[in-house]
Coordinates of C-alpha atoms and ligand atoms in Angstrom, one line a residue:
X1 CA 59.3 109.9 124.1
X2 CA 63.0 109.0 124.7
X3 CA 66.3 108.7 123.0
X4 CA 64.9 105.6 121.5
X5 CA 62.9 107.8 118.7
X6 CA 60.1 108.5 117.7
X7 CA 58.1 105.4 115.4
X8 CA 55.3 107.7 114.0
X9 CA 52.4 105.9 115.6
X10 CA 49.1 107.0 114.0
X11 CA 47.1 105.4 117.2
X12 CA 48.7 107.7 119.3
X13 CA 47.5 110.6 117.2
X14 CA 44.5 109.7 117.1
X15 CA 43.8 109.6 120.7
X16 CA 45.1 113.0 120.4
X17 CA 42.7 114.0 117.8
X18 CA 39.6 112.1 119.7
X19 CA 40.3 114.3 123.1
X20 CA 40.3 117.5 120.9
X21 CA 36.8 116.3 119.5
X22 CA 38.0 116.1 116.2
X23 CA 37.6 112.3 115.3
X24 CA 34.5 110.4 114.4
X25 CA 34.0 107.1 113.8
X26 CA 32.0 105.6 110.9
X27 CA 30.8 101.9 110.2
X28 CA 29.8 100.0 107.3
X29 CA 30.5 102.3 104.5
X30 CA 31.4 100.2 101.4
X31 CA 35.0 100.6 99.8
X32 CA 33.3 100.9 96.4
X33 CA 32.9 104.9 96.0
X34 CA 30.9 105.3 99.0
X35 CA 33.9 105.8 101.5
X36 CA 34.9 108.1 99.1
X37 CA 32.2 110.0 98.5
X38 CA 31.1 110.0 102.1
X39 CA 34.6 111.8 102.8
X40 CA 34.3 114.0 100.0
X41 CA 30.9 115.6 101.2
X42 CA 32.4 115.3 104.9
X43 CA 35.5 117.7 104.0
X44 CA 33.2 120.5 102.4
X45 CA 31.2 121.1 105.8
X46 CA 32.2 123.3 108.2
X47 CA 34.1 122.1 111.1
X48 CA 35.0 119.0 109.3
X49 CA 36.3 116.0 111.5
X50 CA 38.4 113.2 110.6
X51 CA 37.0 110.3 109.7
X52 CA 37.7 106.3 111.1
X53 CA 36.3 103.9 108.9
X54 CA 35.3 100.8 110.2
X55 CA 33.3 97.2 109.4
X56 CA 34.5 98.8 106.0
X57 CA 32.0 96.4 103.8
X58 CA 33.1 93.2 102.1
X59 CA 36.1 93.6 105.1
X60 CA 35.1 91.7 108.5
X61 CA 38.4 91.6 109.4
X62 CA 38.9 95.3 111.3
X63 CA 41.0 96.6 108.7
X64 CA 40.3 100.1 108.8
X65 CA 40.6 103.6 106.7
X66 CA 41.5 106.9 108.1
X67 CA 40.6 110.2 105.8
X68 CA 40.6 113.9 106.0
X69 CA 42.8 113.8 109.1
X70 CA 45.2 117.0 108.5
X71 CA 41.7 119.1 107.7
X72 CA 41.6 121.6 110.2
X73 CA 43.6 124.3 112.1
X74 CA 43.5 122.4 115.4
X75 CA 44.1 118.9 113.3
X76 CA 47.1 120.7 111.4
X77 CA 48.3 122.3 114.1
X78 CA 48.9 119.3 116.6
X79 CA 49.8 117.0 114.1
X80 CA 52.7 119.9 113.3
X81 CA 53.2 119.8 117.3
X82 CA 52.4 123.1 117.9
X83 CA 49.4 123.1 120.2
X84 CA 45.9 123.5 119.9
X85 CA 45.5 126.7 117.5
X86 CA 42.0 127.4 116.4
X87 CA 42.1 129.6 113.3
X88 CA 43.7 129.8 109.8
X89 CA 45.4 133.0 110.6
X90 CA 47.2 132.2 113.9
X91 CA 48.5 128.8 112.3
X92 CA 50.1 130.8 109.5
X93 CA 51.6 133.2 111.7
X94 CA 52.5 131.2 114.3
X95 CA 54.4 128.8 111.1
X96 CA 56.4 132.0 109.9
X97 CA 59.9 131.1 109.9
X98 CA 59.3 127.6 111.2
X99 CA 60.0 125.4 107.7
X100 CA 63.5 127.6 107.2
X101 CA 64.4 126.6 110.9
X102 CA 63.2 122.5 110.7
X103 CA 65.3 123.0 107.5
X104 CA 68.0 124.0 109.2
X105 CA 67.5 121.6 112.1
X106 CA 67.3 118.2 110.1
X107 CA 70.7 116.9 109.7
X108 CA 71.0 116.7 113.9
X109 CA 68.1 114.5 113.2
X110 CA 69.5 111.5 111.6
X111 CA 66.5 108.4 112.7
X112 CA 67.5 105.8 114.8
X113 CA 67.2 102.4 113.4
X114 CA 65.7 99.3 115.7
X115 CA 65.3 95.9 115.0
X116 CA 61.3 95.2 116.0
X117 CA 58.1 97.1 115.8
X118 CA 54.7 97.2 115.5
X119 CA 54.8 96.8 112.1
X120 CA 55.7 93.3 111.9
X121 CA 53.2 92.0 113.5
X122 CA 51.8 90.5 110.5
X123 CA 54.0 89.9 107.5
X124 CA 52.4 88.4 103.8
X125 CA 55.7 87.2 101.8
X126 CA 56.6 86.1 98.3
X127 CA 53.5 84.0 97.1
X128 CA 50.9 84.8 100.1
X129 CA 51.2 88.9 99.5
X130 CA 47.8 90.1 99.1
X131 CA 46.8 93.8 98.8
X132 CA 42.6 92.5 98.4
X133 CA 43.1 91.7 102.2
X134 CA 43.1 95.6 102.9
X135 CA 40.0 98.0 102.4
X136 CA 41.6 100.1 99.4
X137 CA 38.9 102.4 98.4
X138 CA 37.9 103.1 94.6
X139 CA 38.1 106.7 95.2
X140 CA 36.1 108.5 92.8
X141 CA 33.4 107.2 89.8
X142 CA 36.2 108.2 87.4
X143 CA 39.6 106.4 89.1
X144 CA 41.3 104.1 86.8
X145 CA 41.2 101.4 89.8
X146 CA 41.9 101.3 93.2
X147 CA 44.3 103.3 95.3
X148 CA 46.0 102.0 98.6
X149 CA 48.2 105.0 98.4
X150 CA 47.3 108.4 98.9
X151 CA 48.1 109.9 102.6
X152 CA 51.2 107.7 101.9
X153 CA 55.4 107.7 101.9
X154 CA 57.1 106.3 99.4
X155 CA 60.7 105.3 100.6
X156 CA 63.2 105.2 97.8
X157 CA 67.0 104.9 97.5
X158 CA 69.6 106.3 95.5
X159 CA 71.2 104.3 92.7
X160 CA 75.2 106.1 94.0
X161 CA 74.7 107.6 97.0
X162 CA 72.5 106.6 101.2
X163 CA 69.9 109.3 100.0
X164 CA 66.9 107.7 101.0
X165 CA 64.2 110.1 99.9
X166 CA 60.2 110.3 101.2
X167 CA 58.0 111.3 98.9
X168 CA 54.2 111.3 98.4
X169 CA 52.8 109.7 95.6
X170 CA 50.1 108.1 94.8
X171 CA 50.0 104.5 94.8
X172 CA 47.4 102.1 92.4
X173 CA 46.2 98.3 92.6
X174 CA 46.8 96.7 89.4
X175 CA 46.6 93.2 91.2
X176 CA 46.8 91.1 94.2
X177 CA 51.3 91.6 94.4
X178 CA 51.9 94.7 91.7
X179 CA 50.6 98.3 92.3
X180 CA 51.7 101.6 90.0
X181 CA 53.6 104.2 91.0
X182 CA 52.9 107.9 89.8
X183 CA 55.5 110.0 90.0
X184 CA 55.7 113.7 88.1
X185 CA 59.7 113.9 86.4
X186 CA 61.6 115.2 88.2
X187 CA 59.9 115.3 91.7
X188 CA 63.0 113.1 93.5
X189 CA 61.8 109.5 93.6
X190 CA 61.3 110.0 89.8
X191 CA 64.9 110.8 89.5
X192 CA 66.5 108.4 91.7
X193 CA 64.0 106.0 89.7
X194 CA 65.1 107.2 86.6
X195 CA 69.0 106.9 87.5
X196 CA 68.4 103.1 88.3
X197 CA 66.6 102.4 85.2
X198 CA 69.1 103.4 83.4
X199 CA 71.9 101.7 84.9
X200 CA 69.4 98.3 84.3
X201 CA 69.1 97.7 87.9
X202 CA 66.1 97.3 89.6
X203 CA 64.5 100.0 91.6
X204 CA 63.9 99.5 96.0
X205 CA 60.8 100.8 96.9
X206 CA 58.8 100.7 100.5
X207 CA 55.1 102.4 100.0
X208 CA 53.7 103.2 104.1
X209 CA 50.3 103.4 104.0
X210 CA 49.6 104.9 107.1
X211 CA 51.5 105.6 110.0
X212 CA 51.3 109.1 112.0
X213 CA 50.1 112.0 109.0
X214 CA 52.8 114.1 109.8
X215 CA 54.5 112.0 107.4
X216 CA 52.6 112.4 104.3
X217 CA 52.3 116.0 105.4
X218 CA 56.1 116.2 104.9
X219 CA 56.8 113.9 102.2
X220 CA 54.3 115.8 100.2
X221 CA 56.3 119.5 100.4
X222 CA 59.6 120.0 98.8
X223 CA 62.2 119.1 101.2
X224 CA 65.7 120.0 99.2
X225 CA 67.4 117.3 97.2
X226 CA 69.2 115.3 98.5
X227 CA 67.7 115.4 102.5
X228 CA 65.6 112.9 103.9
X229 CA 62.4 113.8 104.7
X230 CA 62.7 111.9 108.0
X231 CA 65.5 114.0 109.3
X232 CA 63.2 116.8 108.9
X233 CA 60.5 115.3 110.3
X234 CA 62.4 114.7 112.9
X235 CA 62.8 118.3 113.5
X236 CA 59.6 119.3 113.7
X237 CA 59.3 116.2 116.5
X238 CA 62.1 117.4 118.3
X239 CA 63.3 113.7 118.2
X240 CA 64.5 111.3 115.5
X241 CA 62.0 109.5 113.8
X242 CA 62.6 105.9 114.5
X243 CA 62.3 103.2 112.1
X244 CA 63.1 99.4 111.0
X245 CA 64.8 98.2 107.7
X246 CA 62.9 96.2 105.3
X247 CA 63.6 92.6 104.9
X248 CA 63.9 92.4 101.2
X249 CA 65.1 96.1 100.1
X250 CA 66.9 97.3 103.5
X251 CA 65.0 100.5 103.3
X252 CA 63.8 102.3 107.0
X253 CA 60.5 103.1 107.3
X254 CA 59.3 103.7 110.8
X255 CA 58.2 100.9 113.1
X256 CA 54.6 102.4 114.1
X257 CA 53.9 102.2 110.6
X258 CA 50.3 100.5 109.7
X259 CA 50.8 98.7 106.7
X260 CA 53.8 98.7 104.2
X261 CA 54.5 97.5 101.1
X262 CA 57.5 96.4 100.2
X263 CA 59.3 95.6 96.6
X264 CA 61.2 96.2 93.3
X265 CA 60.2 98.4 90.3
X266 CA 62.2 96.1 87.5
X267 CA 63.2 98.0 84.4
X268 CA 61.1 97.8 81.7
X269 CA 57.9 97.2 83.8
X270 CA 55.8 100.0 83.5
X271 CA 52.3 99.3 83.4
X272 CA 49.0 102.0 82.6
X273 CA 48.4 103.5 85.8
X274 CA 45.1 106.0 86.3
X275 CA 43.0 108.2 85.7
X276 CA 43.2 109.9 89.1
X277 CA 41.6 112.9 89.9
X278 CA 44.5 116.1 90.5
X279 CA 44.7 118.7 93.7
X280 CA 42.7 121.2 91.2
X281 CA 39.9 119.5 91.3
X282 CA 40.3 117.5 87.4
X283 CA 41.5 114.6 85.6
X284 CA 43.8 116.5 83.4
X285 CA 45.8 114.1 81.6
X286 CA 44.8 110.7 80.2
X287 CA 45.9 107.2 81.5
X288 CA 49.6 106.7 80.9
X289 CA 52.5 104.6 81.9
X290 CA 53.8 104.2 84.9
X291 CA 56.7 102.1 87.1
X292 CA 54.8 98.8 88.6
X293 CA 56.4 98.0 92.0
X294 CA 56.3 94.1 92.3
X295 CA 55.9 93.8 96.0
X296 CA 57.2 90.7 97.6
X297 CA 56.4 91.6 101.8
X298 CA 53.7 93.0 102.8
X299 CA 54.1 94.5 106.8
X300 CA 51.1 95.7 109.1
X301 CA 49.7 95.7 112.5
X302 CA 46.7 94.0 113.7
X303 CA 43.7 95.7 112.6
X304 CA 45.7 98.2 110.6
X305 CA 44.5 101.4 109.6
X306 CA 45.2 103.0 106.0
X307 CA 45.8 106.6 105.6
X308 CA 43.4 108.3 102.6
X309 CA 43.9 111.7 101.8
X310 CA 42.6 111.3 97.4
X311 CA 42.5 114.4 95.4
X312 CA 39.6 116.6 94.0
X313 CA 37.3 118.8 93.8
X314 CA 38.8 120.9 96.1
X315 CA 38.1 122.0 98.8
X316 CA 39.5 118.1 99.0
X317 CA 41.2 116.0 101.6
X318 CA 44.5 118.0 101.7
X319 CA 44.1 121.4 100.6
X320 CA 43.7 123.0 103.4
X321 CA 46.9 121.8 104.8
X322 CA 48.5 123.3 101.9
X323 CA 47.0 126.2 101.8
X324 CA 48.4 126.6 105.2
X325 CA 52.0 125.2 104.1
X326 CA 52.4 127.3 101.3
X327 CA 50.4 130.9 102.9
X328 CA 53.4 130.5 106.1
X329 CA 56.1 129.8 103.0
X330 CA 55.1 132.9 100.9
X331 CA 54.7 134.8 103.9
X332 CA 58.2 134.2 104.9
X333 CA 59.1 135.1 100.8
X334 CA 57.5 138.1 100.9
X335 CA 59.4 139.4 104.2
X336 CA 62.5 138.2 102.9
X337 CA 62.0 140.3 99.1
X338 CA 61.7 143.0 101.5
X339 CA 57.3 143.6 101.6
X340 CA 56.9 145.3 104.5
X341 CA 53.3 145.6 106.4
X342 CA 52.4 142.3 105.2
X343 CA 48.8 141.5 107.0
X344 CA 48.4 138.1 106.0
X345 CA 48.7 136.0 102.9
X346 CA 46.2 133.0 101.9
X347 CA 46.8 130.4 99.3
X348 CA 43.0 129.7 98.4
X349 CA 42.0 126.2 98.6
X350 CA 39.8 126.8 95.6
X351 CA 43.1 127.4 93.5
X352 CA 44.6 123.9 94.9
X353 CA 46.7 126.4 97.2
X354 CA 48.6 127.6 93.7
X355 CA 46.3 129.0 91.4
X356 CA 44.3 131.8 93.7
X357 CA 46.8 133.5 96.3
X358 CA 45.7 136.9 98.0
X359 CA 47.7 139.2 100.4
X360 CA 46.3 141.8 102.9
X361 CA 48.8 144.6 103.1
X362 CA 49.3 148.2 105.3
X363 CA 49.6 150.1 102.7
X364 CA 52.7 152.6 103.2
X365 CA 54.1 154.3 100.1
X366 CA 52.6 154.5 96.6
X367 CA 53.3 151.4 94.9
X368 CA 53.6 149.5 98.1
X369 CA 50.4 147.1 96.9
X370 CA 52.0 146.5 93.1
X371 CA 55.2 145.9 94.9
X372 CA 53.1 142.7 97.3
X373 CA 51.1 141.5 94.0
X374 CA 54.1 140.8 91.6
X375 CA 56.6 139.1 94.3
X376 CA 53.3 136.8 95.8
X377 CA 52.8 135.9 92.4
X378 CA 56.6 135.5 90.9
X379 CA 58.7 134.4 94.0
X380 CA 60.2 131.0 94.6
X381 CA 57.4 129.4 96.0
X382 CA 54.9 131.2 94.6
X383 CA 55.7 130.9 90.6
X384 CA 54.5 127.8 89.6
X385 CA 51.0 127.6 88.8
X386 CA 50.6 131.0 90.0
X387 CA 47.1 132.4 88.3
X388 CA 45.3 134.8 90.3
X389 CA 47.3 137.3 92.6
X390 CA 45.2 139.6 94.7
X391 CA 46.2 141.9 96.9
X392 CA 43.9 143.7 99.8
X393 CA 44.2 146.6 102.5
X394 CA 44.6 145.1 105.9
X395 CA 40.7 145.6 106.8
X396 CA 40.2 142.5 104.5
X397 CA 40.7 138.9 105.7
X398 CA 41.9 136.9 102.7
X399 CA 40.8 134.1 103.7
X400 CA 37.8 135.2 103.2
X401 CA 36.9 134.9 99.4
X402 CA 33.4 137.1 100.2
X403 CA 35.7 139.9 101.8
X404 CA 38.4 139.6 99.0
X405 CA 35.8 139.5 96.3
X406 CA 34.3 142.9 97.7
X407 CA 37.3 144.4 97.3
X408 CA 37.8 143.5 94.0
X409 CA 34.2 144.6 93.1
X410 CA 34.6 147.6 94.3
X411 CA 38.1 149.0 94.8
X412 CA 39.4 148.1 91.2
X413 CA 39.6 150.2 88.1
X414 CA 40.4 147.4 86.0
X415 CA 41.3 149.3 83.2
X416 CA 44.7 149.9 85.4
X417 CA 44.2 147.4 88.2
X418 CA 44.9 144.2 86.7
X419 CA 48.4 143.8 85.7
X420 CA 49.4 140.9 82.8
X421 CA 51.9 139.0 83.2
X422 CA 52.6 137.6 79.6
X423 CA 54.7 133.8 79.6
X424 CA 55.1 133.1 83.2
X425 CA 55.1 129.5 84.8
X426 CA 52.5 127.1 84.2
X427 CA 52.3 123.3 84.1
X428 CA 51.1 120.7 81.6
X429 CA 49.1 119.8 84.3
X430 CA 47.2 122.5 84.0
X431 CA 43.3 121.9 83.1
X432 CA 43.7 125.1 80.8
X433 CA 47.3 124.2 79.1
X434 CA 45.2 122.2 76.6
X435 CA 43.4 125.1 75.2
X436 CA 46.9 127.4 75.4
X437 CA 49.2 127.8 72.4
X438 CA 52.3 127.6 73.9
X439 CA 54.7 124.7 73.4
X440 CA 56.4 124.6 76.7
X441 CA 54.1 125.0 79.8
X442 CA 53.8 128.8 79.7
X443 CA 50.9 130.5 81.2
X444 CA 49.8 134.2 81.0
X445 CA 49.2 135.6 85.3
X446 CA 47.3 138.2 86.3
X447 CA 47.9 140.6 90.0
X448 CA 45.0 142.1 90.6
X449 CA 45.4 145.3 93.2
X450 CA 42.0 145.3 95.0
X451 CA 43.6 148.0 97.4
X452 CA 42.0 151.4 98.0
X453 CA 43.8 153.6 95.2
X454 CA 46.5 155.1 97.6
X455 CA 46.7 158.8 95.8
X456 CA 42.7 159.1 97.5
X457 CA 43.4 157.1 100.6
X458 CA 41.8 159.7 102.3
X459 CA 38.8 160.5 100.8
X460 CA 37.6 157.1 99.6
X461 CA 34.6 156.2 100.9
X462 CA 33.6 155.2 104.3
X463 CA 33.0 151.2 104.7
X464 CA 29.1 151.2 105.6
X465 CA 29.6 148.6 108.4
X466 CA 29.1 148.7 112.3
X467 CA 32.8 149.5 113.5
X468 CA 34.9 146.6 114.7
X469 CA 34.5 147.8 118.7
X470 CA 30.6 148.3 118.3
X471 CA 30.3 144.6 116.9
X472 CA 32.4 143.1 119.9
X473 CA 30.1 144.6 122.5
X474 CA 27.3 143.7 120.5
X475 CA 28.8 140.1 120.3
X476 CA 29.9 139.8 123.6
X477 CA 26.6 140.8 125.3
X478 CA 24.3 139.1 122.5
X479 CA 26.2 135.8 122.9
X480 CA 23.3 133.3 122.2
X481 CA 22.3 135.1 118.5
X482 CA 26.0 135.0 118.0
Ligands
FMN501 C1 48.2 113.7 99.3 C2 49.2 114.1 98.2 C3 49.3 113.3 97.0 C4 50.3 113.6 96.1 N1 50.3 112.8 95.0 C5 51.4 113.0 94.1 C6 51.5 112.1 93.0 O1 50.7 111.2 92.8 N2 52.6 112.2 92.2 C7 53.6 113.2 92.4 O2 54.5 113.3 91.7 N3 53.4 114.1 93.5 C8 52.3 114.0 94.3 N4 52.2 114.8 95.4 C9 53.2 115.9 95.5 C10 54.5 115.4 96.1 O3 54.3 114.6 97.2 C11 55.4 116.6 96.4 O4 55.7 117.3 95.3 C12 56.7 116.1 97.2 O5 57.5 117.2 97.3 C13 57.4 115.1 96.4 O6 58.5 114.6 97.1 P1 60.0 114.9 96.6 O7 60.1 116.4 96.7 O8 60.8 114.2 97.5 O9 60.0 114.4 95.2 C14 51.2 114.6 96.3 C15 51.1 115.4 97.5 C16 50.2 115.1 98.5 C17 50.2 115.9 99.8

């Protein structure tokens, strides 16, 4: 790509994706829960591939949906530009360090601005925008309607400063021009939001909807206040993101975009938005009020393709990304709190990448595993929603819950191996907060050290397993049972 920057073309990916045999194509599924449900069953197999929806039904026209693309290590890893890597533990590792040096990287990035793109190969303005004319699946039995945005950027302005901010929310139907905008307090849209409010002004918004899913992957971590996620994005690219300025709000969003939506949140217009399922796997809170986004252009290329990446049950659409997001982050934390012999670290998909975190150590002085188990689960990135910290000698995988669970089993005294931690951070989004007693979103934590007990290192038992070298030869020469 040149100096011209880069427009975050999702086709291009997914050529990628189809060479690496990770694409496959669908047609006919209807929009109405069973595009949903077909990609909710798809990302619990093994070797799950990404899945192209087309002749989507009721939707002759071509218009297409994209899900479960960032669901894999060799998905994640070229969508991160990083090659082809083929397992969970060579993607973390090879991560370590990376987010602190994009970090640093992103304000050389600034994205270029052009005048034309794909994107406006179709525009619907003022009285002929239409969101029915795209396939937006009903997600889920229990959705409070339908949601274009999922695997999507929101693009939002400050009220007194240029900060754009990118951020990933999720994005609701209410009708043909007005759709709802969830976003948690405090996450950065909801503060720029709020500032405008406020001040009585209305509030610029530009939802993409699909475009290359490095983007949602990045607008959905926590890139500092006050940086734009494209600059960062950019440095992951190597290159600036390039992008074009909306015609009615002047905000960028790149010009290999799929389909965006364009408009104004007006104060006072907040509208019931949900139920939608969360990354834990419930519907935790009930329908509430939310910013409506009146959208007055709509933008997309011919048969355009909408990114879908819904919550639930997980494993769901995007944990395993974060699990490999946040297992690279705390890895880097626990170097820098000074852990050393850190194995590996895996935020379990089954704890929505927060709630279940486990870390194989070397274990080098007494205390070493306590030590690993009460900075995984109170650091920076780890403390909120932390549940469930485990830690494991280094002849344990953790991201293998069968291994991990073994070692817990039976390497645990749990008179003296779980440590409580009483008060610690939780959320009100928390499926258990409504049974807890606490006023403030408090939760109780627990580090569970599943390590051999390192005063009888010595004499604990022998493992009753074929040793590591007798299974390779066994593998290597018994290839066809293996
Ligand atoms: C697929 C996906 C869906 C998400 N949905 C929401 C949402 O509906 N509301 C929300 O506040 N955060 C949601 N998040 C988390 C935010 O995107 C994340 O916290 C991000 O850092 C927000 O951007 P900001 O830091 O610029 O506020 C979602 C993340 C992903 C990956």
């Amino acid at each position: 790509m040149s100096g011209a920057g880069n427009p975050l073309d999702l086709r291009a990916w997914l050529d990628v994706a189809r060479k690496l045999g990770e694409l496959r194509d669908v047609s006919g599924a209807d929009w109405n829960l069973e595009l949903g449900a077909i990609s909710e069953l798809n990302v619990k197999k093994d070797a799950a591939p990404a899945l192209l929806f087309d002749d989507i039904k009721d939707y002759p026209n071509g218009y297409r949906v994209l899900t479960c693309s960032t669901a894999s290590p060799a998905r994640l890893s070229s969508l991160l530009r990083l090659g082809e890597i083929k397992t969970h533990a060579a993607l973390v590792h090879k991560l370590r360090g990376l987010p602190k040096a994009w970090q640093a990287a992103a304000p050389k990035f600034e994205p270029v601005i052009t005048e034309k793109g794909p994107v406006f190969e179709n525009i619907q303005s003022s009285d002929a925008v239409d969101m029915n004319t795209f396939p937006a699946p009903l997600w889920h039995e229990k959705d409070g309607g339908r949601y274009i945005g999922t695997g999507c950027m929101v693009v939002t302005r400050d009220l007194d400063s240029d900060w754009v901010n990118v951020g990933t929310y999720r994005v609701q139907m209410h009708d043909r021009n007005t759709v709802g905008l969830d976003m948690i307090p405090g996450k950065h849209g909801a503060q720029q939001y709020d500032k405008h409010m406020k001040a009585g002004k209305p509030f610029p918004v530009a939802i993409v909807c699909g475009a290359d899913p490095l983007g949602y992957l990045i607008s959905g971590i926590e890139v500092p206040y006050g940086m734009c996620e494209y600059n960062y994005i950019g440095a992951i690219l190597g290159e600036p993101v390039q992008v074009v300025r909306g015609e009615v709000t002047g905000l960028p969003f790149p010009s290999g975009a799929e389909l965006v939506l364009e408009g104004w949140a007006h104060p006072g217009d907040e509208r019931i938005e949900g139920p939608f399922g969360e990354f834990h796997g419930y519907y935790p809170g009930k329908a509430a009020t939310a910013p409506a986004v009146k959208i007055e252009r709509v933008y997309f290329r011919h048969n355009p393709i909408i990114v879908g990446s819904p919550p639930a049950k997980p494993p769901n659409d995007y944990s395993y990304s974060k699990a490999v997001m946040r297992s690279a982050l705390l890895l880097d934390a626990l170097a820098a709190a000074g852990v050393p012999d850190v194995a590996n670290v895996w935020a379990h998909e089954i704890g929505g990448a927060r709630m279940f975190n486990v870390v194989a150590i070397k274990q080098r002085y007494a205390g070493h595993a306590r030590q690993a188990g009460h900075i995984l689960s109170q650091c920076g990135v780890g403390a909120y929603m932390s549940r469930y910290s485990v830690v494991v000698d280094e002849d344990i995988d953790p991201s293998n819950l069968q291994e991990v669970m073994w070692a817990v089993a039976t390497r645990t005294d749990p008179e003296i191996d779980i440590d409580i931690i009483k008060r610690g951070m939780g959320s009100k989004n928390d499926p258990m907060s409504i049974a807890y007693r606490y006023d403030a979103p408090l939760t109780s934590k627990a580090v569970i050290d599943a390590c051999r007990p390192y005063d009888f290192l010595k004499s604990f038992p022998e493992v009753a397993e074929a040793s590591k070298e007798l299974q390779d030869q066994v593998r290597a020469k018994w290839k066809e049972l293996f």
